Amino acid sequence: MLAIGCDHGGFELKQEVMKHLEERGVEYKDFGCFSTDSVDYSDVAKVVCDAVAGGEAEQGILVCGTGIGMSMAANKIKGIRAACCSDTFSAKFTRLHNDANVLCFGGRVVGPGLALELVDAFLDNEFEGGRHQRRIDKVMALEND
Ligand code: RB5
Protein backbone atom coordinates (compact mmCIF):
# COMPACT_ATOMS: atom_id res chain seq x y z
CA MET A 1 0.00 0.00 0.00
CA LEU A 2 1.11 3.54 -0.73
CA ALA A 3 0.28 6.39 1.67
CA ILE A 4 -0.54 9.73 0.11
CA GLY A 5 -1.15 13.17 1.61
CA CYS A 6 -1.16 16.84 0.82
CA ASP A 7 -1.83 20.28 2.22
CA HIS A 8 -4.06 22.87 0.57
CA GLY A 9 -1.21 23.80 -1.82
CA GLY A 10 -1.06 20.23 -3.10
CA PHE A 11 -4.72 19.25 -2.96
CA GLU A 12 -5.57 19.66 -6.66
CA LEU A 13 -2.45 17.85 -7.82
CA LYS A 14 -3.01 15.02 -5.34
CA GLN A 15 -6.39 14.37 -7.00
CA GLU A 16 -4.57 13.86 -10.32
CA VAL A 17 -1.99 11.62 -8.70
CA MET A 18 -4.65 9.45 -7.06
CA LYS A 19 -6.45 9.06 -10.40
CA HIS A 20 -3.14 7.97 -11.92
CA LEU A 21 -2.51 5.47 -9.13
CA GLU A 22 -5.95 3.99 -9.73
CA GLU A 23 -5.22 3.69 -13.46
CA ARG A 24 -1.93 1.98 -12.62
CA GLY A 25 -3.66 -0.38 -10.18
CA VAL A 26 -1.60 0.87 -7.24
CA GLU A 27 -3.33 0.44 -3.90
CA TYR A 28 -3.18 3.61 -1.84
CA LYS A 29 -4.64 5.27 1.26
CA ASP A 30 -5.42 8.98 1.27
CA PHE A 31 -4.42 10.58 4.59
CA GLY A 32 -5.83 14.00 3.64
CA CYS A 33 -6.22 16.84 3.50
CA PHE A 34 -9.59 16.58 1.79
CA SER A 35 -10.21 20.11 0.52
CA THR A 36 -8.37 23.32 -0.32
CA ASP A 37 -8.99 24.64 3.21
CA SER A 38 -5.72 25.69 4.81
CA VAL A 39 -3.91 23.06 6.90
CA ASP A 40 -0.39 22.67 8.28
CA TYR A 41 1.73 20.38 6.07
CA SER A 42 3.63 19.03 9.09
CA ASP A 43 0.45 17.38 10.43
CA VAL A 44 -0.15 15.50 7.18
CA ALA A 45 3.52 14.61 6.74
CA LYS A 46 3.41 13.02 10.20
CA VAL A 47 0.46 10.72 9.59
CA VAL A 48 1.70 9.64 6.16
CA CYS A 49 5.26 9.04 7.40
CA ASP A 50 4.07 7.21 10.52
CA ALA A 51 2.26 4.83 8.17
CA VAL A 52 5.45 4.30 6.16
CA ALA A 53 7.83 4.06 9.12
CA GLY A 54 5.41 1.76 10.96
CA GLY A 55 5.07 -0.62 8.01
CA GLU A 56 1.40 0.04 7.22
CA ALA A 57 2.52 1.56 3.92
CA GLU A 58 5.51 0.61 1.79
CA GLN A 59 6.00 4.09 0.38
CA GLY A 60 4.53 7.57 0.62
CA ILE A 61 3.79 10.54 -1.59
CA LEU A 62 3.42 14.05 -0.13
CA VAL A 63 2.33 17.14 -2.03
CA CYS A 64 2.39 20.70 -0.71
CA GLY A 65 2.93 24.01 -2.48
CA THR A 66 6.63 23.48 -3.09
CA GLY A 67 7.20 19.96 -1.76
CA ILE A 68 9.85 21.44 0.51
CA GLY A 69 7.89 21.81 3.75
CA MET A 70 6.57 18.26 3.41
CA SER A 71 10.06 16.88 2.80
CA MET A 72 11.53 18.79 5.74
CA ALA A 73 8.84 17.48 8.07
CA ALA A 74 9.03 13.95 6.65
CA ASN A 75 12.78 13.70 7.14
CA LYS A 76 12.37 14.47 10.85
CA ILE A 77 10.57 11.16 11.30
CA LYS A 78 12.73 8.14 12.10
CA GLY A 79 12.97 5.69 9.24
CA ILE A 80 11.94 8.18 6.58
CA ARG A 81 14.05 9.06 3.57
CA ALA A 82 12.03 11.68 1.75
CA ALA A 83 13.09 13.28 -1.53
CA CYS A 84 11.65 16.48 -2.93
CA CYS A 85 11.83 16.13 -6.71
CA SER A 86 10.88 18.19 -9.72
CA ASP A 87 12.76 16.21 -12.36
CA THR A 88 12.44 12.57 -13.36
CA PHE A 89 16.17 11.84 -13.14
CA SER A 90 16.13 12.67 -9.44
CA ALA A 91 12.88 10.78 -8.83
CA LYS A 92 14.46 7.67 -10.41
CA PHE A 93 17.86 7.94 -8.73
CA THR A 94 16.49 8.68 -5.31
CA ARG A 95 15.08 5.15 -5.46
CA LEU A 96 18.18 3.57 -7.06
CA HIS A 97 20.77 5.22 -4.82
CA ASN A 98 18.99 6.67 -1.75
CA ASP A 99 16.28 4.06 -1.25
CA ALA A 100 13.88 6.97 -0.72
CA ASN A 101 10.61 5.81 0.77
CA VAL A 102 8.70 9.07 0.41
CA LEU A 103 8.40 11.23 -2.71
CA CYS A 104 7.51 14.91 -2.31
CA PHE A 105 6.72 17.51 -4.92
CA GLY A 106 5.01 20.86 -5.19
CA GLY A 107 1.60 21.56 -6.59
CA ARG A 108 2.76 25.11 -7.33
CA VAL A 109 5.98 23.88 -8.96
CA VAL A 110 5.16 20.97 -11.24
CA GLY A 111 2.19 20.49 -13.53
CA PRO A 112 0.13 17.30 -13.59
CA GLY A 113 2.00 15.88 -16.62
CA LEU A 114 5.39 16.05 -14.95
CA ALA A 115 4.00 15.03 -11.56
CA LEU A 116 2.70 11.74 -12.95
CA GLU A 117 6.09 11.09 -14.58
CA LEU A 118 7.75 11.72 -11.22
CA VAL A 119 5.42 9.20 -9.63
CA ASP A 120 6.17 6.62 -12.32
CA ALA A 121 9.94 7.15 -12.07
CA PHE A 122 9.69 6.70 -8.30
CA LEU A 123 7.45 3.63 -8.35
CA ASP A 124 9.17 1.86 -11.25
CA ASN A 125 12.67 1.79 -9.81
CA GLU A 126 14.19 -0.30 -7.04
CA PHE A 127 17.07 0.36 -4.67
CA GLU A 128 20.33 -0.96 -6.13
CA GLY A 129 21.93 -1.78 -2.77
CA GLY A 130 25.66 -2.55 -2.97
CA ARG A 131 27.84 0.46 -2.20
CA HIS A 132 24.70 2.54 -1.68
CA GLN A 133 23.60 0.40 1.26
CA ARG A 134 26.70 1.43 3.24
CA ARG A 135 25.89 5.07 2.57
CA ILE A 136 22.25 4.69 3.54
CA ASP A 137 23.31 2.93 6.74
CA LYS A 138 25.48 5.95 7.56
CA VAL A 139 22.67 8.37 6.75
CA MET A 140 20.23 6.48 8.97
CA ALA A 141 22.80 6.32 11.80
CA LEU A 142 22.63 10.13 11.90
CA GLU A 143 19.15 9.73 13.41
CA ASN A 144 20.82 8.49 16.60
CA ASP A 145 23.43 11.24 16.93
C1 RB5 B 1 1.40 26.74 2.13
O1 RB5 B 1 1.05 28.02 1.78
C2 RB5 B 1 2.82 26.44 1.70
O2 RB5 B 1 3.71 27.11 2.52
C3 RB5 B 1 3.07 24.95 1.71
O3 RB5 B 1 2.18 24.33 0.84
C4 RB5 B 1 4.44 24.50 1.26
O4 RB5 B 1 4.79 25.07 0.05
C5 RB5 B 1 5.50 24.56 2.24
O5 RB5 B 1 6.64 24.18 2.02
PDB file of C-alpha atoms and ligand atoms in Angstrom:
ATOM      1  CA  MET A   1       0.000   0.000   0.000  1.00  0.00           C
ATOM      2  CA  LEU A   2       1.114   3.539  -0.733  1.00  0.00           C
ATOM      3  CA  ALA A   3       0.278   6.388   1.672  1.00  0.00           C
ATOM      4  CA  ILE A   4      -0.540   9.734   0.115  1.00  0.00           C
ATOM      5  CA  GLY A   5      -1.155  13.166   1.608  1.00  0.00           C
ATOM      6  CA  CYS A   6      -1.158  16.843   0.819  1.00  0.00           C
ATOM      7  CA  ASP A   7      -1.828  20.280   2.221  1.00  0.00           C
ATOM      8  CA  HIS A   8      -4.058  22.868   0.570  1.00  0.00           C
ATOM      9  CA  GLY A   9      -1.215  23.802  -1.822  1.00  0.00           C
ATOM     10  CA  GLY A  10      -1.056  20.231  -3.105  1.00  0.00           C
ATOM     11  CA  PHE A  11      -4.719  19.254  -2.962  1.00  0.00           C
ATOM     12  CA  GLU A  12      -5.570  19.660  -6.661  1.00  0.00           C
ATOM     13  CA  LEU A  13      -2.452  17.850  -7.821  1.00  0.00           C
ATOM     14  CA  LYS A  14      -3.015  15.024  -5.336  1.00  0.00           C
ATOM     15  CA  GLN A  15      -6.388  14.372  -7.000  1.00  0.00           C
ATOM     16  CA  GLU A  16      -4.572  13.858 -10.320  1.00  0.00           C
ATOM     17  CA  VAL A  17      -1.986  11.625  -8.699  1.00  0.00           C
ATOM     18  CA  MET A  18      -4.649   9.447  -7.062  1.00  0.00           C
ATOM     19  CA  LYS A  19      -6.446   9.057 -10.396  1.00  0.00           C
ATOM     20  CA  HIS A  20      -3.137   7.972 -11.919  1.00  0.00           C
ATOM     21  CA  LEU A  21      -2.506   5.470  -9.129  1.00  0.00           C
ATOM     22  CA  GLU A  22      -5.954   3.992  -9.725  1.00  0.00           C
ATOM     23  CA  GLU A  23      -5.218   3.686 -13.462  1.00  0.00           C
ATOM     24  CA  ARG A  24      -1.926   1.976 -12.615  1.00  0.00           C
ATOM     25  CA  GLY A  25      -3.656  -0.376 -10.182  1.00  0.00           C
ATOM     26  CA  VAL A  26      -1.597   0.874  -7.239  1.00  0.00           C
ATOM     27  CA  GLU A  27      -3.333   0.441  -3.900  1.00  0.00           C
ATOM     28  CA  TYR A  28      -3.184   3.615  -1.837  1.00  0.00           C
ATOM     29  CA  LYS A  29      -4.640   5.266   1.261  1.00  0.00           C
ATOM     30  CA  ASP A  30      -5.423   8.975   1.268  1.00  0.00           C
ATOM     31  CA  PHE A  31      -4.425  10.583   4.587  1.00  0.00           C
ATOM     32  CA  GLY A  32      -5.826  13.999   3.642  1.00  0.00           C
ATOM     33  CA  CYS A  33      -6.219  16.842   3.499  1.00  0.00           C
ATOM     34  CA  PHE A  34      -9.589  16.578   1.789  1.00  0.00           C
ATOM     35  CA  SER A  35     -10.209  20.114   0.521  1.00  0.00           C
ATOM     36  CA  THR A  36      -8.367  23.320  -0.316  1.00  0.00           C
ATOM     37  CA  ASP A  37      -8.986  24.639   3.214  1.00  0.00           C
ATOM     38  CA  SER A  38      -5.717  25.688   4.812  1.00  0.00           C
ATOM     39  CA  VAL A  39      -3.914  23.056   6.898  1.00  0.00           C
ATOM     40  CA  ASP A  40      -0.387  22.673   8.279  1.00  0.00           C
ATOM     41  CA  TYR A  41       1.725  20.383   6.073  1.00  0.00           C
ATOM     42  CA  SER A  42       3.630  19.027   9.085  1.00  0.00           C
ATOM     43  CA  ASP A  43       0.446  17.381  10.427  1.00  0.00           C
ATOM     44  CA  VAL A  44      -0.149  15.503   7.180  1.00  0.00           C
ATOM     45  CA  ALA A  45       3.523  14.605   6.744  1.00  0.00           C
ATOM     46  CA  LYS A  46       3.413  13.019  10.205  1.00  0.00           C
ATOM     47  CA  VAL A  47       0.458  10.722   9.593  1.00  0.00           C
ATOM     48  CA  VAL A  48       1.705   9.635   6.160  1.00  0.00           C
ATOM     49  CA  CYS A  49       5.256   9.037   7.402  1.00  0.00           C
ATOM     50  CA  ASP A  50       4.073   7.214  10.517  1.00  0.00           C
ATOM     51  CA  ALA A  51       2.262   4.834   8.167  1.00  0.00           C
ATOM     52  CA  VAL A  52       5.451   4.299   6.157  1.00  0.00           C
ATOM     53  CA  ALA A  53       7.833   4.057   9.116  1.00  0.00           C
ATOM     54  CA  GLY A  54       5.408   1.761  10.961  1.00  0.00           C
ATOM     55  CA  GLY A  55       5.069  -0.618   8.007  1.00  0.00           C
ATOM     56  CA  GLU A  56       1.401   0.036   7.224  1.00  0.00           C
ATOM     57  CA  ALA A  57       2.516   1.559   3.921  1.00  0.00           C
ATOM     58  CA  GLU A  58       5.512   0.614   1.786  1.00  0.00           C
ATOM     59  CA  GLN A  59       6.003   4.089   0.380  1.00  0.00           C
ATOM     60  CA  GLY A  60       4.535   7.567   0.619  1.00  0.00           C
ATOM     61  CA  ILE A  61       3.789  10.545  -1.586  1.00  0.00           C
ATOM     62  CA  LEU A  62       3.416  14.047  -0.129  1.00  0.00           C
ATOM     63  CA  VAL A  63       2.328  17.141  -2.031  1.00  0.00           C
ATOM     64  CA  CYS A  64       2.389  20.703  -0.713  1.00  0.00           C
ATOM     65  CA  GLY A  65       2.935  24.009  -2.481  1.00  0.00           C
ATOM     66  CA  THR A  66       6.635  23.483  -3.091  1.00  0.00           C
ATOM     67  CA  GLY A  67       7.199  19.960  -1.761  1.00  0.00           C
ATOM     68  CA  ILE A  68       9.850  21.436   0.514  1.00  0.00           C
ATOM     69  CA  GLY A  69       7.892  21.813   3.746  1.00  0.00           C
ATOM     70  CA  MET A  70       6.570  18.264   3.408  1.00  0.00           C
ATOM     71  CA  SER A  71      10.062  16.880   2.797  1.00  0.00           C
ATOM     72  CA  MET A  72      11.535  18.790   5.738  1.00  0.00           C
ATOM     73  CA  ALA A  73       8.845  17.478   8.070  1.00  0.00           C
ATOM     74  CA  ALA A  74       9.025  13.949   6.655  1.00  0.00           C
ATOM     75  CA  ASN A  75      12.779  13.704   7.142  1.00  0.00           C
ATOM     76  CA  LYS A  76      12.373  14.468  10.852  1.00  0.00           C
ATOM     77  CA  ILE A  77      10.572  11.157  11.300  1.00  0.00           C
ATOM     78  CA  LYS A  78      12.726   8.141  12.100  1.00  0.00           C
ATOM     79  CA  GLY A  79      12.968   5.686   9.238  1.00  0.00           C
ATOM     80  CA  ILE A  80      11.938   8.178   6.578  1.00  0.00           C
ATOM     81  CA  ARG A  81      14.048   9.061   3.569  1.00  0.00           C
ATOM     82  CA  ALA A  82      12.028  11.684   1.749  1.00  0.00           C
ATOM     83  CA  ALA A  83      13.091  13.277  -1.531  1.00  0.00           C
ATOM     84  CA  CYS A  84      11.648  16.477  -2.933  1.00  0.00           C
ATOM     85  CA  CYS A  85      11.832  16.134  -6.713  1.00  0.00           C
ATOM     86  CA  SER A  86      10.881  18.195  -9.716  1.00  0.00           C
ATOM     87  CA  ASP A  87      12.762  16.208 -12.360  1.00  0.00           C
ATOM     88  CA  THR A  88      12.438  12.571 -13.361  1.00  0.00           C
ATOM     89  CA  PHE A  89      16.172  11.835 -13.143  1.00  0.00           C
ATOM     90  CA  SER A  90      16.126  12.670  -9.436  1.00  0.00           C
ATOM     91  CA  ALA A  91      12.878  10.777  -8.835  1.00  0.00           C
ATOM     92  CA  LYS A  92      14.458   7.675 -10.411  1.00  0.00           C
ATOM     93  CA  PHE A  93      17.860   7.937  -8.728  1.00  0.00           C
ATOM     94  CA  THR A  94      16.489   8.684  -5.308  1.00  0.00           C
ATOM     95  CA  ARG A  95      15.083   5.148  -5.464  1.00  0.00           C
ATOM     96  CA  LEU A  96      18.179   3.571  -7.062  1.00  0.00           C
ATOM     97  CA  HIS A  97      20.768   5.221  -4.815  1.00  0.00           C
ATOM     98  CA  ASN A  98      18.986   6.672  -1.752  1.00  0.00           C
ATOM     99  CA  ASP A  99      16.279   4.060  -1.251  1.00  0.00           C
ATOM    100  CA  ALA A 100      13.877   6.969  -0.721  1.00  0.00           C
ATOM    101  CA  ASN A 101      10.608   5.808   0.770  1.00  0.00           C
ATOM    102  CA  VAL A 102       8.696   9.068   0.407  1.00  0.00           C
ATOM    103  CA  LEU A 103       8.399  11.233  -2.713  1.00  0.00           C
ATOM    104  CA  CYS A 104       7.510  14.912  -2.309  1.00  0.00           C
ATOM    105  CA  PHE A 105       6.718  17.514  -4.917  1.00  0.00           C
ATOM    106  CA  GLY A 106       5.007  20.859  -5.195  1.00  0.00           C
ATOM    107  CA  GLY A 107       1.596  21.555  -6.594  1.00  0.00           C
ATOM    108  CA  ARG A 108       2.757  25.105  -7.327  1.00  0.00           C
ATOM    109  CA  VAL A 109       5.979  23.878  -8.963  1.00  0.00           C
ATOM    110  CA  VAL A 110       5.162  20.965 -11.244  1.00  0.00           C
ATOM    111  CA  GLY A 111       2.189  20.495 -13.529  1.00  0.00           C
ATOM    112  CA  PRO A 112       0.131  17.299 -13.591  1.00  0.00           C
ATOM    113  CA  GLY A 113       1.996  15.884 -16.622  1.00  0.00           C
ATOM    114  CA  LEU A 114       5.391  16.053 -14.949  1.00  0.00           C
ATOM    115  CA  ALA A 115       4.000  15.030 -11.560  1.00  0.00           C
ATOM    116  CA  LEU A 116       2.702  11.737 -12.949  1.00  0.00           C
ATOM    117  CA  GLU A 117       6.087  11.085 -14.584  1.00  0.00           C
ATOM    118  CA  LEU A 118       7.753  11.724 -11.220  1.00  0.00           C
ATOM    119  CA  VAL A 119       5.418   9.202  -9.625  1.00  0.00           C
ATOM    120  CA  ASP A 120       6.170   6.620 -12.321  1.00  0.00           C
ATOM    121  CA  ALA A 121       9.935   7.151 -12.070  1.00  0.00           C
ATOM    122  CA  PHE A 122       9.686   6.697  -8.296  1.00  0.00           C
ATOM    123  CA  LEU A 123       7.455   3.627  -8.353  1.00  0.00           C
ATOM    124  CA  ASP A 124       9.169   1.857 -11.253  1.00  0.00           C
ATOM    125  CA  ASN A 125      12.669   1.794  -9.809  1.00  0.00           C
ATOM    126  CA  GLU A 126      14.194  -0.305  -7.044  1.00  0.00           C
ATOM    127  CA  PHE A 127      17.071   0.364  -4.674  1.00  0.00           C
ATOM    128  CA  GLU A 128      20.332  -0.957  -6.132  1.00  0.00           C
ATOM    129  CA  GLY A 129      21.933  -1.779  -2.770  1.00  0.00           C
ATOM    130  CA  GLY A 130      25.657  -2.548  -2.966  1.00  0.00           C
ATOM    131  CA  ARG A 131      27.836   0.459  -2.204  1.00  0.00           C
ATOM    132  CA  HIS A 132      24.702   2.539  -1.682  1.00  0.00           C
ATOM    133  CA  GLN A 133      23.599   0.400   1.263  1.00  0.00           C
ATOM    134  CA  ARG A 134      26.697   1.431   3.240  1.00  0.00           C
ATOM    135  CA  ARG A 135      25.889   5.072   2.571  1.00  0.00           C
ATOM    136  CA  ILE A 136      22.245   4.693   3.541  1.00  0.00           C
ATOM    137  CA  ASP A 137      23.305   2.928   6.740  1.00  0.00           C
ATOM    138  CA  LYS A 138      25.475   5.949   7.562  1.00  0.00           C
ATOM    139  CA  VAL A 139      22.668   8.365   6.754  1.00  0.00           C
ATOM    140  CA  MET A 140      20.231   6.478   8.973  1.00  0.00           C
ATOM    141  CA  ALA A 141      22.801   6.318  11.802  1.00  0.00           C
ATOM    142  CA  LEU A 142      22.634  10.130  11.896  1.00  0.00           C
ATOM    143  CA  GLU A 143      19.153   9.733  13.413  1.00  0.00           C
ATOM    144  CA  ASN A 144      20.821   8.488  16.599  1.00  0.00           C
ATOM    145  CA  ASP A 145      23.434  11.243  16.934  1.00  0.00           C
TER     146      ASP A 145
HETATM  147  C1  RB5 B   1       1.397  26.739   2.133  1.00  0.00           C
HETATM  148  O1  RB5 B   1       1.050  28.023   1.777  1.00  0.00           O
HETATM  149  C2  RB5 B   1       2.823  26.441   1.697  1.00  0.00           C
HETATM  150  O2  RB5 B   1       3.709  27.110   2.520  1.00  0.00           O
HETATM  151  C3  RB5 B   1       3.074  24.953   1.708  1.00  0.00           C
HETATM  152  O3  RB5 B   1       2.183  24.333   0.844  1.00  0.00           O
HETATM  153  C4  RB5 B   1       4.436  24.500   1.261  1.00  0.00           C
HETATM  154  O4  RB5 B   1       4.792  25.070   0.045  1.00  0.00           O
HETATM  155  C5  RB5 B   1       5.499  24.563   2.245  1.00  0.00           C
HETATM  156  O5  RB5 B   1       6.642  24.183   2.015  1.00  0.00           O
END
